[in-house]
CSV table of C-alpha atoms in Angstrom, one decimal:
chain,number,residue,atom,x,y,z
A,1,UNK,CA,-7.9,-26.2,7.5
A,2,UNK,CA,-9.8,-24.6,5.1
A,3,UNK,CA,-9.2,-22.1,2.4
A,4,UNK,CA,-11.1,-19.5,3.7
A,5,UNK,CA,-9.4,-20.1,7.0
A,6,UNK,CA,-5.6,-20.1,5.9
A,7,UNK,CA,-6.4,-16.9,3.9
A,8,UNK,CA,-8.1,-15.2,7.1
A,9,UNK,CA,-5.4,-16.3,9.0
A,10,UNK,CA,-3.1,-15.0,6.6
A,11,UNK,CA,-5.1,-11.5,6.6
A,12,UNK,CA,-4.8,-11.0,10.5
A,13,UNK,CA,-1.3,-12.0,10.2
A,14,UNK,CA,-0.8,-8.7,7.8
A,15,UNK,CA,-2.5,-6.9,10.0
A,16,UNK,CA,-1.6,-7.3,13.1
A,17,UNK,CA,2.5,-6.7,11.3
A,18,UNK,CA,0.5,-3.6,10.2
A,19,UNK,CA,-0.6,-2.5,13.7
A,20,UNK,CA,2.9,-2.9,15.4
A,21,UNK,CA,5.1,-1.3,12.4
A,22,UNK,CA,2.4,1.7,12.7
A,23,UNK,CA,2.4,1.9,16.4
A,24,UNK,CA,6.4,2.3,16.0
A,25,UNK,CA,6.4,4.4,13.7
A,26,UNK,CA,4.2,6.8,15.4
A,27,UNK,CA,5.7,6.2,19.1
A,28,UNK,CA,9.6,6.0,18.2
A,29,UNK,CA,9.8,8.3,14.7
A,30,UNK,CA,7.4,11.1,15.8
A,31,UNK,CA,7.7,14.0,18.1
A,32,UNK,CA,4.1,13.3,18.7
A,33,UNK,CA,4.0,10.6,20.9
A,34,UNK,CA,0.1,10.0,20.5
A,35,UNK,CA,-1.1,6.8,19.0
A,36,UNK,CA,-3.3,7.8,16.0
A,37,UNK,CA,-7.3,6.5,16.0
A,38,UNK,CA,-7.1,5.0,12.7
A,39,UNK,CA,-4.3,2.5,14.3
A,40,UNK,CA,-6.8,1.5,16.9
A,41,UNK,CA,-8.6,0.8,14.1
A,42,UNK,CA,-6.3,-1.1,12.0
A,43,UNK,CA,-6.2,-3.6,15.4
A,44,UNK,CA,-9.8,-3.3,15.6
A,45,UNK,CA,-9.7,-5.0,12.8
A,46,UNK,CA,-7.2,-7.3,12.8
A,47,UNK,CA,-8.8,-8.8,15.7
A,48,UNK,CA,-12.6,-9.2,14.1
A,49,UNK,CA,-10.2,-10.8,11.4
A,50,UNK,CA,-8.6,-13.2,13.7
A,51,UNK,CA,-12.0,-13.9,15.3
A,52,UNK,CA,-13.3,-15.0,12.0
A,53,UNK,CA,-10.7,-17.1,11.6
A,54,UNK,CA,-11.1,-19.5,14.5
A,55,UNK,CA,-14.7,-19.6,13.7
A,56,UNK,CA,-14.0,-20.9,10.5
A,57,UNK,CA,-11.9,-23.3,11.4
A,58,UNK,CA,-13.8,-25.1,13.7
């Protein structure tokens, strides 16, 4: 496993954790139960980075 693939996988994990925490904070603790658009952007960035990590692995 190359260093780039490892760093991209770690970044994807961090983004995934940030997305889950943001959804929890916005849906559980807030009065407004809508998920903001920036959380969808954060999740999309997580998917892009995870895809890049998989593609650099091979």
